[in-house]
Amino acid sequence: MDWIERIAEIRRWTRGGERAPHKPLLLLYALGRFQRDGNRSIPFSAAEAELKQLLKEYGPPRETSPGYPFHHLTTDGLWLVDTRHGPGSPGPGLRQLRDSGAAGRLHPDLARALAEEPGLLARIARHLLDAHFAPSLHPDLCLMAGLDLETSAQAPKAAVRRDPAFRDQVLMAYEYCCAFCSYEGWLDGTVVGLDAAHVRWWAFDGPDDVANGLCLCAIHHKLFDKGVLGLTAERTITVSARYAGRTQSSRDLVLSLAGRPAREPQAGLSRVEQDHIAWHSHQVFRPPART
C-alpha cells in the first residue's frame, strides 16, 4: 500500500481555492504523538486545546473548530475514533466529542507501516508540509506539532520541485532590496538575509515567476507567510490589527509599514499580479488591517 498516495487523496472541503488544512494539521499532530507515545489513543479532551492552537496559527484566517478534522478524518481510512460507548465518532460537535469521551488514533494499518518502515513517518510529514504550507512555516509548525524531523538520519529533505531560477529572478527584479523595508546585505559578494517569497503559495498553484514573487528580508518573509503583513490591490502594505508589538523595534520594523507602498520591480519586469494578491489577502492575511 502506498501511504503517500493515500495521504495525497485526503478529501478536503474546497471552494474557490480556499485553504482548508484541517485534516493535514491533525495528521501532523498525530504523527508527532506517534513519535513520542506510539499509537496510543489521543483523548479529544487532551488534544482539543493543542489542535485549536494549530488551527489558529496555521489554518485559514477564519475561525474553525478542532472537532471538524477529529471527526471527518475518519472518512479517509487513516484515523479511527472511539467513545466510551464503542467504535465510531459521535460527530464534529465539541460537546459531542467531549461528553462521549471520544479518543482518536491512527488506523492500525498505518501505525503498523510506520513502525515497520523507519523513514515512512518523515516522508508523510514532508509531503503534508510541502503540499499545504509555505516553506518558511515548516520548522515552527513541526515544533508546535511535536514532530522531530531534523535529528532522524532517515528524515528526507523536502523534494526540490520548484524552479531554481525563481529566487535569482525575483531578487534581481527588486534589485536585491526588501520590497517592504529596503534592507539589503552582502557577505563576501553573496546576498544574505533576502528571500524570494511566493505571494500565492507554491502549494496552492502559485507559479515560480516574478509576477508571483516579492523580494523580502527574512523577517518580513516570515511575517508575510504568517498573515501579519499583506498587500492591497494598490500594492500598499497592510499590517494585521491582530499583531501586537510594544517595543520600538516592533514599531519600526512592522507597525510603521502600514499604508506604505511596496517597492516596485525594475522597469519592464512584472509587478505582482492582482489574482495572487487577492489570494493572499483572503487565504493568509489576518484581518482586519490597521489603519
Coordinates of C-alpha atoms in Angstrom, one line a residue:
M1 CA 0.0 0.0 0.0
D2 CA 1.4 3.4 -1.0
W3 CA 0.7 5.6 2.1
I4 CA 1.9 8.8 0.4
E5 CA -0.7 8.3 -2.3
R6 CA -3.4 7.6 0.4
I7 CA -2.4 10.8 2.2
A8 CA -2.5 12.8 -1.1
E9 CA -6.1 11.6 -1.7
I10 CA -7.4 13.0 1.6
R11 CA -10.8 14.6 0.9
R12 CA -10.8 18.3 1.7
W13 CA -13.5 20.9 1.7
T14 CA -12.9 23.2 -1.2
R15 CA -14.4 26.4 -2.5
G16 CA -12.8 28.9 -4.8
G17 CA -9.2 27.9 -3.9
E18 CA -9.7 28.5 -0.2
R19 CA -7.2 26.8 2.2
A20 CA -8.6 24.0 4.3
P21 CA -5.6 22.4 6.1
H22 CA -7.6 21.0 9.0
K23 CA -7.0 17.3 8.3
P24 CA -3.3 17.7 7.4
L25 CA -2.8 19.6 10.7
L26 CA -4.5 16.8 12.7
L27 CA -2.3 14.2 10.9
L28 CA 0.9 16.2 11.6
Y29 CA -0.2 16.4 15.3
A30 CA -1.0 12.6 15.3
L31 CA 2.4 11.8 13.8
G32 CA 4.1 13.9 16.5
R33 CA 2.2 12.0 19.2
F34 CA 3.1 8.7 17.4
Q35 CA 6.8 9.6 17.6
R36 CA 6.5 10.1 21.3
D37 CA 3.9 7.6 22.5
G38 CA 3.3 5.1 19.7
N39 CA -0.3 4.6 18.6
R40 CA -1.9 5.2 22.0
S41 CA -5.4 6.7 21.8
I42 CA -5.5 10.5 21.9
P43 CA -8.5 11.8 24.0
F44 CA -10.2 14.7 22.4
S45 CA -10.3 16.4 25.7
A46 CA -6.5 16.3 25.8
A47 CA -5.9 17.3 22.2
E48 CA -8.6 20.0 21.8
A49 CA -6.5 23.0 23.0
E50 CA -3.4 22.0 21.0
L51 CA -5.4 21.4 17.8
K52 CA -7.2 24.7 18.3
Q53 CA -3.9 26.5 18.6
L54 CA -2.6 24.7 15.5
L55 CA -5.7 25.7 13.5
K56 CA -5.4 29.3 14.8
E57 CA -1.7 29.6 13.9
Y58 CA -1.6 27.7 10.6
G59 CA -5.2 27.3 9.4
P60 CA -7.1 29.9 7.3
P61 CA -7.9 33.3 8.7
R62 CA -11.5 32.3 9.5
E63 CA -12.1 30.7 12.9
T64 CA -12.6 26.9 12.7
S65 CA -13.3 24.1 15.2
P66 CA -10.9 21.3 16.2
G67 CA -13.9 19.0 16.2
Y68 CA -14.1 19.2 12.4
P69 CA -10.9 17.3 11.5
F70 CA -11.1 15.0 14.6
H71 CA -14.4 13.7 13.2
H72 CA -14.1 14.0 9.4
L73 CA -10.6 12.4 9.1
T74 CA -12.3 9.1 9.9
T75 CA -13.8 9.1 6.3
D76 CA -10.3 8.8 4.8
G77 CA -9.3 5.4 6.3
L78 CA -6.4 7.0 8.2
W79 CA -7.9 7.8 11.6
L80 CA -10.3 6.0 14.0
V81 CA -12.4 7.5 16.7
D82 CA -13.9 5.5 19.6
T83 CA -16.1 6.7 22.5
R84 CA -16.9 5.1 25.9
H85 CA -20.0 3.7 24.1
G86 CA -18.0 1.9 21.4
P87 CA -16.4 2.4 18.0
G88 CA -17.3 5.4 15.8
S89 CA -17.2 9.2 16.1
P90 CA -20.2 10.9 17.6
G91 CA -19.9 13.8 15.2
P92 CA -17.9 17.0 14.8
G93 CA -19.5 19.0 17.7
L94 CA -17.3 19.9 20.5
R95 CA -19.8 18.9 23.2
Q96 CA -20.5 15.6 21.5
L97 CA -16.8 14.8 21.4
R98 CA -16.2 15.9 25.0
D99 CA -19.2 14.3 26.6
S100 CA -18.8 10.9 24.8
G101 CA -15.1 10.6 25.9
A102 CA -14.1 10.5 22.2
A103 CA -10.5 9.4 21.5
G104 CA -8.7 9.1 18.2
R105 CA -5.7 7.1 16.9
L106 CA -4.1 6.4 13.6
H107 CA -5.6 3.5 11.7
P108 CA -3.8 0.3 12.8
D109 CA -2.6 -0.5 9.3
L110 CA -0.9 2.9 9.1
A111 CA 0.5 2.6 12.6
R112 CA 2.0 -0.8 11.7
A113 CA 3.5 0.6 8.5
L114 CA 5.1 3.5 10.5
A115 CA 6.6 1.0 13.0
E116 CA 8.0 -1.3 10.3
E117 CA 9.3 1.3 7.8
P118 CA 11.6 3.7 9.6
G119 CA 11.5 6.5 7.0
L120 CA 7.8 6.5 6.3
L121 CA 6.8 8.9 9.1
A122 CA 9.2 11.6 7.9
R123 CA 8.1 11.1 4.3
I124 CA 4.5 11.5 5.1
A125 CA 5.2 14.6 7.2
R126 CA 7.3 16.2 4.5
H127 CA 4.5 15.5 2.0
L128 CA 1.9 17.2 4.2
L129 CA 4.2 20.2 4.8
D130 CA 5.1 20.6 1.1
A131 CA 1.5 20.2 -0.1
H132 CA -0.2 22.5 2.4
F133 CA 2.1 25.1 3.9
A134 CA 4.7 27.7 2.9
P135 CA 8.3 26.5 3.5
S136 CA 9.1 29.3 5.9
L137 CA 6.4 27.9 8.3
H138 CA 7.7 24.3 8.3
P139 CA 10.1 24.4 11.3
D140 CA 7.7 26.2 13.6
L141 CA 4.8 24.1 12.6
C142 CA 6.8 20.9 13.3
L143 CA 7.8 22.3 16.7
M144 CA 4.2 23.0 17.6
A145 CA 3.0 19.6 16.4
G146 CA 5.7 17.9 18.4
L147 CA 7.4 16.5 15.2
D148 CA 11.2 15.9 15.1
L149 CA 12.3 15.6 11.5
E150 CA 15.7 17.1 11.9
T151 CA 17.6 14.6 14.2
S152 CA 16.4 11.5 12.4
A153 CA 19.1 10.2 10.0
Q154 CA 16.3 8.8 7.8
A155 CA 14.3 12.0 7.6
P156 CA 14.3 13.1 3.9
K157 CA 14.8 16.6 2.8
A158 CA 12.0 18.4 1.1
A159 CA 11.7 17.4 -2.5
V160 CA 13.1 20.1 -4.8
R161 CA 10.4 20.6 -7.4
R162 CA 10.4 24.4 -7.6
D163 CA 12.2 26.4 -10.3
P164 CA 15.7 27.0 -9.0
A165 CA 15.9 30.2 -11.1
F166 CA 12.9 31.8 -9.2
R167 CA 15.0 33.2 -6.4
D168 CA 17.6 34.8 -8.7
Q169 CA 14.9 36.3 -10.9
V170 CA 12.9 37.8 -8.0
L171 CA 15.9 39.2 -6.2
M172 CA 17.2 40.7 -9.4
A173 CA 13.8 42.2 -10.2
Y174 CA 13.8 44.1 -6.9
E175 CA 17.5 45.0 -7.2
Y176 CA 18.4 42.9 -4.1
C177 CA 16.3 45.0 -1.7
C178 CA 13.4 44.0 0.5
A179 CA 10.2 45.3 -1.1
F180 CA 8.9 46.2 2.4
C181 CA 11.8 47.8 4.2
S182 CA 14.6 48.2 1.6
Y183 CA 17.0 46.0 3.6
E184 CA 20.0 44.8 1.5
G185 CA 23.0 42.8 2.7
W186 CA 26.0 41.1 1.3
L187 CA 28.7 38.8 2.7
D188 CA 31.8 38.2 0.6
G189 CA 29.8 39.1 -2.5
T190 CA 26.8 36.9 -1.7
V191 CA 23.5 38.3 -0.8
V192 CA 22.4 37.4 2.7
G193 CA 19.1 37.7 4.6
L194 CA 16.9 38.1 1.5
D195 CA 14.3 35.6 0.2
A196 CA 12.1 35.2 -2.9
A197 CA 8.6 35.0 -1.3
H198 CA 5.7 33.4 -3.1
V199 CA 2.6 35.6 -2.8
R200 CA 0.3 32.8 -3.7
W201 CA 1.9 29.7 -2.1
W202 CA 3.5 27.2 -4.3
A203 CA 1.4 24.5 -2.6
F204 CA -1.7 26.2 -3.9
D205 CA -0.7 26.5 -7.6
G206 CA 1.4 29.7 -7.1
P207 CA 3.7 29.8 -10.1
D208 CA 7.5 30.3 -9.9
D209 CA 7.6 33.6 -11.7
V210 CA 8.3 37.2 -10.9
A211 CA 4.6 38.1 -11.2
N212 CA 4.0 35.9 -8.1
G213 CA 7.1 36.9 -6.2
L214 CA 8.4 39.5 -3.8
C215 CA 12.0 40.1 -2.6
L216 CA 11.6 40.2 1.2
C217 CA 14.1 40.1 4.1
A218 CA 13.9 37.0 6.2
I219 CA 11.8 38.6 9.0
H220 CA 9.2 40.2 6.6
H221 CA 9.0 37.0 4.6
K222 CA 8.1 35.1 7.8
L223 CA 5.5 37.7 8.8
F224 CA 4.1 37.8 5.3
D225 CA 3.6 34.0 5.3
K226 CA 2.1 34.2 8.8
G227 CA -0.5 36.8 7.8
V228 CA 0.9 39.6 9.8
L229 CA 1.7 41.6 6.6
G230 CA -0.2 41.7 3.3
L231 CA -0.8 43.8 0.2
T232 CA -3.7 45.8 -1.1
A233 CA -4.8 45.9 -4.7
E234 CA -2.8 49.2 -5.0
R235 CA 0.2 47.3 -3.6
T236 CA 0.4 49.2 -0.4
I237 CA 1.5 47.2 2.7
T238 CA -1.2 46.1 5.2
V239 CA -0.5 45.2 8.9
S240 CA -2.9 43.0 10.7
A241 CA -4.7 44.7 13.7
R242 CA -4.2 41.3 15.5
Y243 CA -0.4 41.9 15.6
A244 CA 0.8 43.4 18.9
G245 CA 4.2 44.9 19.3
R246 CA 5.2 47.4 22.0
T247 CA 8.9 47.9 21.5
Q248 CA 10.5 50.5 19.3
S249 CA 11.9 47.8 17.0
S250 CA 8.3 46.4 16.5
R251 CA 7.1 49.8 15.6
D252 CA 10.0 50.4 13.2
L253 CA 10.0 47.0 11.6
V254 CA 6.3 46.2 11.4
L255 CA 3.8 48.8 12.5
S256 CA 5.4 51.6 10.6
L257 CA 4.8 49.7 7.3
A258 CA 1.0 50.1 7.4
G259 CA 0.0 52.1 4.3
R260 CA 3.5 52.3 2.9
P261 CA 3.8 51.5 -0.8
A262 CA 5.7 48.3 -1.5
R263 CA 8.8 48.6 -3.6
E264 CA 8.2 48.2 -7.3
P265 CA 10.3 45.8 -9.5
Q266 CA 12.7 47.2 -12.1
A267 CA 11.0 48.9 -15.1
G268 CA 9.9 46.4 -17.7
L269 CA 9.6 43.5 -15.2
S270 CA 6.3 42.1 -14.0
R271 CA 4.6 43.5 -10.9
V272 CA 2.7 41.1 -8.6
E273 CA -0.5 40.1 -10.3
Q274 CA -3.8 41.1 -8.7
D275 CA -5.1 37.5 -8.6
H276 CA -2.1 36.5 -6.4
I277 CA -2.6 39.5 -4.1
A278 CA -6.3 38.7 -3.7
W279 CA -5.5 35.0 -2.9
H280 CA -3.0 36.1 -0.2
S281 CA -5.5 38.7 1.2
H282 CA -8.2 36.1 1.6
Q283 CA -6.3 32.9 2.5
V284 CA -3.3 34.1 4.5
F285 CA -3.6 37.7 5.8
R286 CA -5.3 38.0 9.2
P287 CA -7.9 40.8 9.0
P288 CA -8.7 43.4 9.9
A289 CA -5.9 45.7 8.7
R290 CA -4.6 48.5 10.8
T291 CA -5.4 52.0 9.5

